[in-house]
XYZ file of C-alpha atoms in Angstrom:
657
model
C 25.569 16.191 23.532
C 25.190 15.058 27.147
C 21.573 14.543 28.467
C 20.804 14.661 32.317
C 17.484 13.641 33.973
C 16.529 12.165 37.310
C 19.877 10.459 38.446
C 20.668 9.490 34.859
C 23.528 10.906 32.603
C 23.311 10.014 28.931
C 26.521 10.561 26.861
C 25.501 10.394 23.186
C 28.970 10.720 21.859
C 30.518 7.924 23.987
C 27.423 5.836 23.933
C 27.100 5.602 27.666
C 24.198 5.685 30.237
C 25.003 6.057 33.884
C 22.730 5.878 36.830
C 24.575 8.065 39.359
C 28.073 6.776 38.602
C 27.161 3.178 37.578
C 27.038 2.180 33.961
C 23.755 0.812 32.572
C 23.910 -1.455 29.613
C 21.488 -0.806 26.632
C 21.045 -2.407 23.207
C 22.107 -0.008 20.351
C 18.530 0.398 19.204
C 17.241 1.069 22.777
C 19.917 3.548 23.336
C 18.927 5.464 20.190
C 15.350 5.396 21.289
C 16.306 6.969 24.651
C 18.293 9.584 22.805
C 15.200 10.531 20.719
C 13.082 10.647 23.924
C 15.574 12.883 25.568
C 15.626 15.259 22.530
C 11.840 15.421 22.568
C 11.219 15.458 26.407
C 7.720 16.447 27.247
C 6.486 16.126 23.666
C 4.077 13.597 22.368
C 5.804 11.556 19.760
C 4.003 9.175 17.416
C 5.042 5.748 16.208
C 5.609 7.132 12.870
C 8.198 9.551 14.335
C 9.898 6.659 16.011
C 9.988 4.617 12.762
C 11.479 7.728 10.909
C 14.097 8.881 13.471
C 15.102 5.701 15.451
C 14.480 3.050 12.767
C 15.530 5.261 9.743
C 12.158 4.641 7.984
C 12.921 0.939 7.697
C 10.061 -1.548 7.861
C 9.509 -2.379 11.506
C 6.774 -4.160 13.176
C 4.663 -2.973 16.188
C 6.054 -5.803 18.254
C 9.632 -4.533 17.556
C 8.663 -0.895 18.913
C 6.700 -2.389 21.895
C 9.882 -4.480 22.730
C 12.180 -1.485 22.696
C 9.895 0.504 24.725
C 9.571 -2.314 27.257
C 13.237 -2.748 27.556
C 13.790 1.011 28.071
C 11.078 0.935 30.878
C 12.949 -1.741 32.773
C 16.010 0.466 33.440
C 14.202 3.857 33.986
C 11.952 5.026 36.828
C 8.305 3.938 36.828
C 6.125 6.102 34.678
C 9.050 7.595 32.827
C 7.462 6.940 29.445
C 3.689 7.790 29.406
C 1.519 5.996 26.784
C -0.838 8.305 24.932
C -3.724 6.364 23.461
C -4.037 6.702 19.686
C -1.027 9.072 19.579
C 2.087 7.535 20.822
C 4.275 8.218 23.785
C 5.621 11.075 26.092
C 9.025 11.177 27.884
C 7.927 12.767 31.155
C 11.423 13.696 32.547
C 12.890 17.302 32.482
C 16.010 16.968 30.519
C 19.128 19.313 30.859
C 21.449 19.358 27.820
C 25.124 19.875 28.167
C 27.660 20.427 25.261
C 31.070 18.820 25.362
C 33.789 21.052 26.574
C 37.439 20.378 25.724
C 39.934 23.212 25.331
C 43.226 21.342 24.773
C 45.578 22.265 21.965
C 44.532 19.370 19.904
C 40.836 20.243 20.014
C 41.657 23.893 18.948
C 43.768 22.543 16.051
C 40.890 20.233 15.090
C 38.339 22.832 15.346
C 40.496 25.071 13.078
C 40.697 22.287 10.504
C 36.939 21.687 10.742
C 36.166 25.284 10.265
C 38.438 25.585 7.169
C 36.903 22.367 5.885
C 33.348 23.631 6.531
C 34.240 26.984 4.882
C 35.495 25.065 1.834
C 32.411 22.856 1.702
C 30.162 26.139 1.994
C 31.970 27.572 -0.984
C 31.527 24.383 -3.213
C 27.765 24.309 -2.151
C 27.192 27.852 -3.098
C 28.893 27.678 -6.253
C 27.009 24.435 -7.202
C 23.767 26.027 -6.269
C 24.477 29.203 -8.416
C 25.496 26.997 -11.274
C 22.354 24.942 -11.012
C 20.238 28.044 -10.923
C 21.909 29.432 -13.919
C 21.560 26.019 -15.692
C 17.953 25.658 -14.748
C 17.200 29.272 -15.846
C 18.244 28.351 -19.440
C 16.698 24.811 -19.115
C 13.722 24.371 -21.320
C 11.871 21.238 -22.395
C 10.219 21.363 -25.807
C 7.086 19.314 -26.283
C 5.605 18.099 -29.564
C 2.316 16.154 -29.782
C 2.391 13.274 -32.209
C -0.546 11.475 -33.696
C -2.894 9.870 -31.412
C -2.827 5.994 -31.222
C -5.797 4.918 -33.408
C -6.929 2.121 -31.315
C -10.452 2.362 -32.499
C -11.951 1.533 -29.068
C -14.539 3.353 -26.810
C -12.173 3.854 -24.116
C -8.332 3.372 -24.394
C -6.100 4.509 -21.699
C -3.041 3.665 -19.531
C -0.666 3.466 -22.532
C 2.701 1.911 -21.750
C 5.906 1.157 -23.455
C 7.616 -2.362 -23.405
C 11.012 -2.664 -21.743
C 12.660 -2.456 -25.271
C 10.299 0.392 -26.489
C 9.472 -1.663 -29.487
C 5.929 -2.473 -28.432
C 3.161 -0.259 -26.937
C 0.382 -1.573 -24.697
C -2.743 -0.112 -23.301
C -6.011 -0.908 -21.513
C -9.451 -0.537 -23.230
C -12.996 -1.003 -22.561
C -15.620 -1.603 -25.321
C -19.088 -0.375 -24.397
C -19.602 -1.716 -20.728
C -17.341 -4.653 -20.911
C -14.396 -5.172 -18.505
C -11.020 -3.523 -18.974
C -8.599 -5.738 -21.055
C -5.013 -5.421 -22.193
C -4.195 -4.702 -25.752
C -0.958 -4.288 -27.896
C -0.919 -1.527 -30.375
C -0.093 -2.146 -33.955
C -0.335 0.234 -36.875
C -2.277 -2.331 -38.866
C -4.488 -4.221 -36.304
C -4.248 -4.212 -32.525
C -3.603 -7.513 -30.783
C -5.813 -8.400 -27.834
C -3.666 -9.896 -25.039
C -6.335 -10.761 -22.512
C -9.931 -11.971 -23.194
C -11.638 -13.014 -19.886
C -14.129 -11.893 -17.353
C -11.590 -10.056 -15.128
C -11.216 -6.214 -15.016
C -7.626 -5.188 -15.452
C -6.237 -2.220 -13.389
C -2.568 -1.941 -14.554
C 0.300 -3.811 -16.131
C 4.041 -3.816 -16.887
C 5.886 -5.629 -19.451
C 8.849 -7.815 -18.456
C 11.438 -10.004 -20.204
C 10.402 -12.509 -22.823
C 7.296 -10.420 -23.766
C 5.633 -11.505 -20.525
C 3.254 -9.235 -18.735
C 2.556 -8.588 -15.032
C -0.974 -7.302 -14.295
C -3.307 -6.347 -11.542
C -6.959 -7.162 -11.901
C -10.322 -7.521 -10.256
C -12.541 -10.599 -10.230
C -15.381 -8.158 -10.962
C -16.391 -4.547 -10.371
C -18.782 -5.408 -7.495
C -16.568 -7.582 -5.276
C -13.444 -6.133 -6.466
C -11.127 -8.885 -5.111
C -7.662 -8.053 -6.495
C -4.887 -10.277 -7.547
C -1.551 -9.898 -9.418
C -0.828 -12.336 -12.296
C 1.861 -13.048 -14.853
C 0.649 -13.238 -18.457
C 2.540 -15.198 -21.156
C 0.850 -14.252 -24.356
C 2.930 -16.686 -26.411
C 1.810 -19.795 -24.430
C -1.676 -18.294 -23.521
C -0.886 -18.980 -19.975
C -1.952 -16.773 -16.924
C -0.199 -17.506 -13.539
C -1.313 -15.974 -10.065
C 1.463 -14.161 -8.515
C 0.162 -12.685 -5.292
C -2.918 -11.058 -3.824
C -3.378 -7.252 -3.710
C -5.405 -4.680 -1.782
C -9.212 -5.384 -2.309
C -11.061 -2.486 -3.913
C -7.791 -0.688 -4.554
C -6.449 0.953 -7.707
C -3.117 -0.962 -7.877
C -0.357 0.579 -9.834
C 2.634 -1.492 -11.038
C 6.309 -0.943 -11.994
C 9.260 -3.342 -12.624
C 12.942 -3.621 -12.037
C 14.223 -5.736 -14.743
C 17.862 -5.535 -13.264
C 16.866 -6.929 -9.962
C 13.783 -9.005 -11.026
C 11.313 -7.144 -8.590
C 7.848 -5.905 -8.992
C 6.807 -2.621 -7.420
C 3.126 -2.002 -6.388
C 1.142 0.064 -3.992
C -0.700 -1.859 -1.269
C -2.699 -1.188 1.772
C -3.526 -3.559 4.766
C -7.299 -2.711 4.864
C -9.878 -0.719 2.953
C -9.679 2.241 5.444
C -5.903 2.311 5.637
C -3.468 4.308 3.392
C -1.390 2.866 0.498
C 2.288 2.363 0.732
C 4.785 1.173 -1.880
C 6.017 -2.416 -1.757
C 8.349 -4.611 -3.758
C 8.198 -8.299 -4.497
C 11.157 -10.160 -5.715
C 10.067 -12.674 -8.237
C 13.080 -15.145 -7.490
C 13.120 -15.209 -3.655
C 9.441 -14.293 -3.236
C 10.503 -11.487 -0.661
C 7.906 -8.905 0.056
C 9.320 -5.504 1.347
C 7.672 -2.197 2.269
C 9.585 0.888 0.916
C 7.368 3.969 1.701
C 5.348 5.031 4.646
C 2.336 6.946 4.091
C 0.669 9.288 6.674
C -1.867 7.317 8.541
C -4.132 9.972 9.712
C -7.815 10.586 9.098
C -9.007 9.162 5.705
C -5.635 9.772 3.910
C -5.339 7.586 0.746
C -1.634 7.424 0.794
C 0.819 6.623 -1.854
C -1.457 6.239 -5.006
C 0.994 6.932 -7.806
C 4.825 6.189 -8.192
C 7.661 5.631 -10.634
C 10.798 3.624 -10.251
C 14.225 4.648 -11.559
C 16.678 1.670 -11.627
C 19.649 3.748 -12.463
C 19.508 5.623 -9.229
C 17.429 2.908 -7.278
C 14.960 5.457 -6.209
C 11.237 5.848 -6.118
C 9.284 9.114 -6.789
C 5.846 8.972 -5.135
C 2.500 10.978 -5.122
C 0.864 10.828 -1.734
C -2.758 12.006 -1.204
C -2.994 13.569 2.155
C -6.092 13.720 4.570
C -6.150 17.416 4.117
C -7.056 17.159 0.308
C -3.478 18.090 -0.842
C -0.883 16.012 -2.687
C 2.733 15.325 -1.381
C 5.529 14.642 -3.846
C 8.203 12.535 -2.094
C 11.277 10.695 -2.956
C 12.566 7.317 -1.409
C 16.196 6.202 -1.941
C 16.060 2.457 -1.771
C 19.683 2.066 -0.802
C 19.401 4.223 2.381
C 15.530 3.807 2.892
C 15.525 7.646 3.339
C 12.263 9.203 2.500
C 12.297 12.986 1.517
C 9.308 15.303 1.029
C 9.753 17.354 -2.148
C 6.687 19.636 -2.883
C 2.939 19.737 -2.151
C 0.262 20.341 -4.801
C -3.407 21.163 -4.722
C -3.945 18.800 -7.727
C -1.885 15.865 -9.005
C -2.761 12.650 -10.907
C 0.501 10.855 -11.800
C 4.239 11.151 -11.719
C 7.103 9.818 -13.961
C 10.948 10.278 -13.959
C 12.321 12.425 -16.728
C 15.942 12.593 -15.608
C 18.051 11.761 -12.660
C 16.910 14.960 -10.916
C 13.611 16.005 -12.959
C 10.151 14.396 -12.732
C 6.904 15.045 -14.481
C 3.691 15.670 -12.462
C 0.521 15.517 -14.450
C -2.521 17.769 -13.577
C -4.889 16.728 -16.372
C -4.787 20.099 -18.218
C -1.044 20.561 -17.727
C 2.134 18.838 -16.660
C 4.652 20.247 -14.370
C 8.485 19.632 -14.664
C 9.830 19.490 -11.141
C 13.424 19.697 -10.030
C 13.737 17.400 -6.853
C 17.036 18.700 -5.907
C 15.862 22.466 -5.640
C 12.426 21.349 -4.783
C 10.896 23.740 -7.330
C 8.754 23.718 -10.376
C 10.930 24.651 -13.541
C 8.266 24.524 -16.308
C 4.567 24.083 -17.114
C 4.358 21.809 -20.089
C 1.324 21.857 -22.477
C 0.669 18.121 -21.971
C -2.890 17.289 -21.035
C -2.297 14.073 -19.243
C -3.850 11.686 -16.715
C -1.429 8.836 -16.572
C 2.155 9.036 -17.871
C 4.575 6.477 -19.186
C 8.002 7.808 -20.381
C 9.984 5.494 -22.691
C 13.457 3.949 -22.108
C 15.446 6.797 -23.647
C 13.292 9.424 -22.243
C 12.381 11.312 -25.352
C 8.744 10.256 -25.707
C 5.842 9.808 -23.335
C 2.428 8.073 -23.648
C -0.496 9.499 -21.972
C -4.306 9.743 -22.098
C -6.743 12.359 -21.172
C -9.954 11.232 -19.679
C -12.950 13.257 -20.235
C -16.583 12.852 -19.022
C -19.879 14.483 -19.303
C -22.256 13.636 -16.452
C -25.777 14.829 -15.958
C -28.565 14.498 -13.378
C -31.736 12.594 -14.392
C -35.102 12.323 -12.774
C -36.912 9.061 -12.790
C -40.733 8.893 -12.851
C -42.880 5.894 -13.913
C -39.744 4.111 -14.924
C -38.551 6.690 -17.318
C -35.519 8.971 -17.027
C -35.688 12.811 -18.051
C -32.555 14.805 -18.020
C -32.581 17.445 -15.399
C -29.412 19.202 -16.230
C -28.249 20.158 -19.613
C -24.544 20.499 -18.725
C -21.522 19.731 -20.713
C -19.611 19.495 -17.293
C -18.105 16.633 -15.229
C -20.745 16.605 -12.475
C -19.274 14.571 -9.518
C -21.790 15.155 -6.758
C -25.273 16.739 -6.161
C -27.969 17.390 -3.614
C -31.503 18.650 -4.179
C -34.694 19.467 -2.418
C -37.241 16.733 -2.019
C -39.331 17.904 -5.013
C -36.266 18.711 -7.133
C -36.941 22.470 -7.559
C -33.562 23.519 -5.982
C -30.563 21.689 -7.261
C -26.882 22.164 -6.053
C -24.199 20.076 -7.877
C -20.438 19.927 -7.773
C -18.224 19.715 -10.964
C -14.521 18.604 -11.231
C -12.438 17.253 -8.432
C -10.052 18.477 -5.739
C -8.698 21.999 -6.476
C -10.808 22.110 -9.718
C -14.018 21.609 -8.076
C -16.892 24.181 -8.377
C -20.281 24.462 -6.821
C -23.302 25.339 -8.942
C -27.045 26.092 -7.918
C -29.987 25.816 -10.292
C -33.497 26.948 -9.219
C -36.544 25.636 -11.290
C -34.459 24.785 -14.330
C -32.942 28.258 -14.467
C -29.362 29.025 -15.514
C -26.806 27.563 -13.256
C -25.122 30.100 -10.950
C -21.631 29.540 -9.693
C -21.362 29.759 -5.821
C -17.831 28.414 -5.239
C -16.071 30.213 -2.395
C -13.660 32.819 -3.538
C -10.774 31.731 -1.433
C -8.408 29.045 -2.779
C -9.496 25.391 -1.843
C -8.366 21.952 -1.949
C -11.605 19.893 -1.997
C -15.292 19.990 -1.641
C -17.318 17.166 -0.301
C -20.632 16.236 1.183
C -23.383 18.554 0.361
C -26.662 18.972 2.289
C -29.667 21.350 2.140
C -31.755 22.312 5.079
C -35.435 21.418 5.420
C -36.593 24.993 4.219
C -33.971 24.935 1.259
C -32.562 28.401 2.263
C -29.153 27.121 3.308
C -26.577 24.795 1.986
C -24.144 22.983 4.155
C -20.780 21.796 2.556
C -17.493 20.338 3.840
C -14.804 22.530 2.258
C -11.151 21.653 3.004
C -12.425 19.498 5.938
C -14.249 22.480 7.565
C -17.964 22.753 7.745
C -19.413 25.896 5.957
C -22.892 27.230 5.353
C -24.079 29.102 2.262
C -27.040 31.383 2.609
C -28.929 31.638 -0.668
C -30.661 35.034 0.266
C -27.383 36.640 1.467
C -25.182 35.083 -1.113
C -22.375 34.608 1.250
C -20.438 31.671 3.009
C -19.916 31.288 6.797
C -17.503 28.908 8.376
C -18.890 26.867 11.417
C -16.066 24.592 12.625
C -12.369 25.114 13.365
C -9.644 23.457 11.349
C -8.480 21.021 14.120
C -11.857 19.187 13.675
C -11.539 17.469 10.289
C -15.243 17.202 9.126
C -16.017 14.440 6.659
C -19.763 13.762 6.065
C -22.776 15.738 6.829
C -25.664 13.646 8.044
C -28.698 15.654 9.082
C -29.274 19.354 8.529
C -32.383 20.939 10.342
C -33.214 24.423 11.333
C -31.496 24.286 14.730
C -28.560 21.675 14.311
C -26.237 19.748 11.899
C -25.036 16.352 12.474
C -21.809 15.161 10.889
C -18.779 12.951 11.146
C -15.341 14.245 12.063
C -11.862 13.272 12.816
C -10.439 14.660 15.964
C -6.963 13.418 16.985
C -7.306 10.343 14.640
C -10.627 9.369 16.204
C -13.673 9.213 13.969
C -17.083 9.955 15.667
C -20.473 11.585 15.061
C -21.097 15.075 16.278
C -24.009 17.377 16.560
C -23.560 21.319 16.227
C -26.323 23.616 17.563
C -26.535 26.454 15.179
C -27.807 29.063 17.754
C -24.977 28.987 20.200
C -22.427 26.931 18.154
C -22.117 24.169 21.005
C -20.634 21.042 19.904
C -21.615 17.521 21.141
C -20.088 14.197 20.470
C -22.945 11.564 19.825
C -21.089 8.275 19.227
C -18.403 6.751 21.474
C -17.316 3.760 19.521
C -16.812 5.285 16.112
C -18.955 6.840 13.437
C -18.229 7.777 9.630
C -21.625 8.669 7.982
C -25.039 9.154 9.563
C -28.611 9.934 9.049
C -31.410 10.384 11.495
C -35.139 9.135 11.581
C -37.787 11.633 10.969
C -38.611 11.998 14.753
C -34.932 12.254 15.357
C -35.231 9.621 18.017
C -32.860 7.103 16.230
C -29.423 7.831 14.664
C -28.344 5.259 11.876
C -24.643 5.338 11.111
C -21.686 3.489 9.510
C -18.154 3.266 10.977
C -14.768 3.912 9.544
C -13.146 0.562 10.401
C -15.971 -1.849 10.554
C -18.679 -3.155 8.135
C -22.426 -2.673 9.015
C -25.031 -0.070 9.693
C -25.590 0.699 13.308
C -28.522 2.300 15.284
C -28.010 4.477 18.350
C -31.177 5.234 20.325
C -31.817 8.375 22.345
C -30.689 6.745 25.468
C -27.364 6.031 23.886
C -27.503 2.331 23.317
C -25.919 1.065 20.161
C -26.801 -1.944 18.194
C -25.925 -3.609 14.835
C -28.706 -3.002 12.434
C -27.690 -4.420 9.084
C -24.308 -6.585 8.896
C -24.383 -6.528 5.093
C -23.433 -2.896 4.750
C -19.879 -2.450 3.316
C -17.771 0.468 4.794
C -17.011 1.594 1.338
C -20.713 2.489 0.710
C -20.553 5.266 3.308
C -21.853 7.825 0.728
C -24.241 5.623 -0.982
C -27.144 5.124 1.420
C -30.209 7.062 2.390
C -32.654 6.890 5.224
C -36.295 7.793 4.333
C -39.059 7.289 6.924
C -38.801 3.658 7.940
C -36.591 2.336 4.873
C -32.765 2.546 4.180
C -31.640 2.616 0.494
C -28.082 1.316 -0.182
C -26.551 1.429 -3.526
C -23.783 -1.188 -4.142
C -22.692 -1.153 -7.788
C -25.875 -1.356 -9.939
C -27.924 -2.944 -7.175
C -30.211 -0.896 -4.848
C -30.968 -2.688 -1.545
C -34.068 -1.649 0.536
C -33.667 -2.393 4.183
C -36.363 -2.077 6.954
C -34.763 0.526 9.324
C -36.119 -0.789 12.594
C -35.359 -4.551 11.956
C -32.508 -4.483 9.511
C -34.541 -6.900 7.285
C -33.656 -6.853 3.553
C -36.918 -6.096 1.731
C -35.949 -5.872 -2.010
C -33.090 -5.612 -4.309
C -33.535 -3.731 -7.641
C -30.935 -3.103 -10.433
C -30.344 0.365 -11.785
C -27.480 0.194 -14.389
C -25.228 3.008 -14.859
C -26.099 5.059 -11.737
C -23.226 6.887 -10.289
C -25.359 8.390 -7.257
C -28.990 8.143 -6.384
C -31.114 10.462 -4.218
C -34.717 9.130 -3.668
C -37.550 11.545 -2.983
C -39.924 11.630 -0.034
C -42.512 9.483 -1.642
C -39.783 6.748 -2.358
C -41.179 6.141 -5.855
C -39.177 8.761 -7.747
C -35.496 9.201 -7.552
C -32.758 11.559 -9.048
C -29.654 9.774 -10.529
C -26.305 10.909 -11.770
C -25.434 9.159 -14.893
C -22.515 9.414 -17.428
C -23.674 10.689 -20.818
C -20.332 10.608 -22.590
C -17.015 9.308 -21.658
C -13.888 9.547 -23.837
C -10.304 8.623 -23.582
C -7.663 8.369 -26.331
C -3.987 7.630 -25.985
C -1.486 10.312 -27.212
C 2.179 10.177 -27.759
C 4.359 13.215 -27.188
C 8.076 13.857 -28.259
C 9.798 15.488 -25.365
C 13.363 17.032 -25.495
C 15.404 19.779 -23.862
C 17.795 22.320 -25.307
């Protein structure tokens, strides 16, 4: 193609750029950057698009992109490349595109040969596709559950095979102790670790050594990766990992490199990295979507035969993206999206397993289709070396809501469900709670201990988050698939209030006339208020906002931020000040403002803060509380606790006809 703009002519085929008739020299990467801008003239392009299309998804620093942009600006007219804050760039020229024209006999002859060659390739492609379709039509994986591993522990999970398949390892927690690594034995299991750390994941490497990720404790959650030598009872630090992150590991014994997911900050998404044990080289292999509150690449599996990664990415929209990364070419390919996914594992060179707790999907990455639903109830999956067996565990929990009064707890709900969130009126007579996660979420309402009624919207959904009742307890506000919706208890119907482009996250205040909430608009997190009468929308904060609550007189807004620790106060005149620096941004959902006090839950500790001064008043310990809502009198509270948690490791035989 030939691109013409201003007085410039860019010949992509012959790798030339001319100003009028004079050649302009550009570095190869800068030339490729200009080609991409010409192809997308007038459009806003992000840095992620530049990395994907100009740098071929390779690891590249912001400085390298900035330098290429700067070099290009030096040879173009002023203001040719517009910088769009928090988005990227726009090439402002009108570009005319011309195709090459060459009608000599050699070109015609070459075209004929090319046409015949393309015709031949088309025939081969169609034949291969039909063959694969026929093959997959008769392809069936058979599954047989074997006896569960009798680990005799309260919680046993994350079962894994050793490299040789001779040993099986797992994580286990006894009562409320920290998670430790065990080796399975038919007679008596062997405890590999016995310390004060909380282990997250592990992989076995050569000479019976183990690489593991672990926290120092469950409150600070400082993360590190270590090498464990059980024979010599030695633990050696290897490298730090993402704080407060659930770090997954995999190992390439051929190239002696460790794979793990990592994030640069608590509020940034995970990507998959490798660490070479010999050279100590750290390399990034995947690029997660850095939009909104996306979690990123939370699960993956490495195949050393093809040198490829298969990855599950959790998107900001609440959906899950299955993608493939070829480590030889650094090419990242999106395969399928799911409404629910937990883990992924290679089954063959073109087939992968995707667990969804109550079932496991067999996915063909070439045709990008689901071939079969397997009767494997799985959370995490590990397939053995010969790929005829797999280890998994299925985590189950029963959680109920309790009312605390006079230092005693009384069970408020009698559910056998996994309650994951709740909201209630100040006296507790009206209770709304959520069960399950993601696409399996449901909403239930109980009035004065009556039977729970399902009020989940009929339309398919990806996620339900952030529940809030209005002061008269007649309406429920909920964030469903990042949109704000209202449920009228009398009319028994849902109504949507916000448009999809405004990604709503957390509901702060819900009064009779307005709702305050945080939302992401064009990658910018702020606090908004919505007037219910005329649906007018107003942005309240200017410097960021993630969760918020208002004082009783609505004169002061207290809020947290997406990218900064601390609680902040915004007065009615718009002045912002830091109220309490000790607030962690990960506690955005675990705080409550009642009259002149702020209650913050951090682990098992409840901190009470004076709302006008930020002074720490008291710290109380409430063990086992997953979520707490205090009543207006501040003496009673409602708490979400786990009644029963179970997790046992199972082994399946898998084979295909």
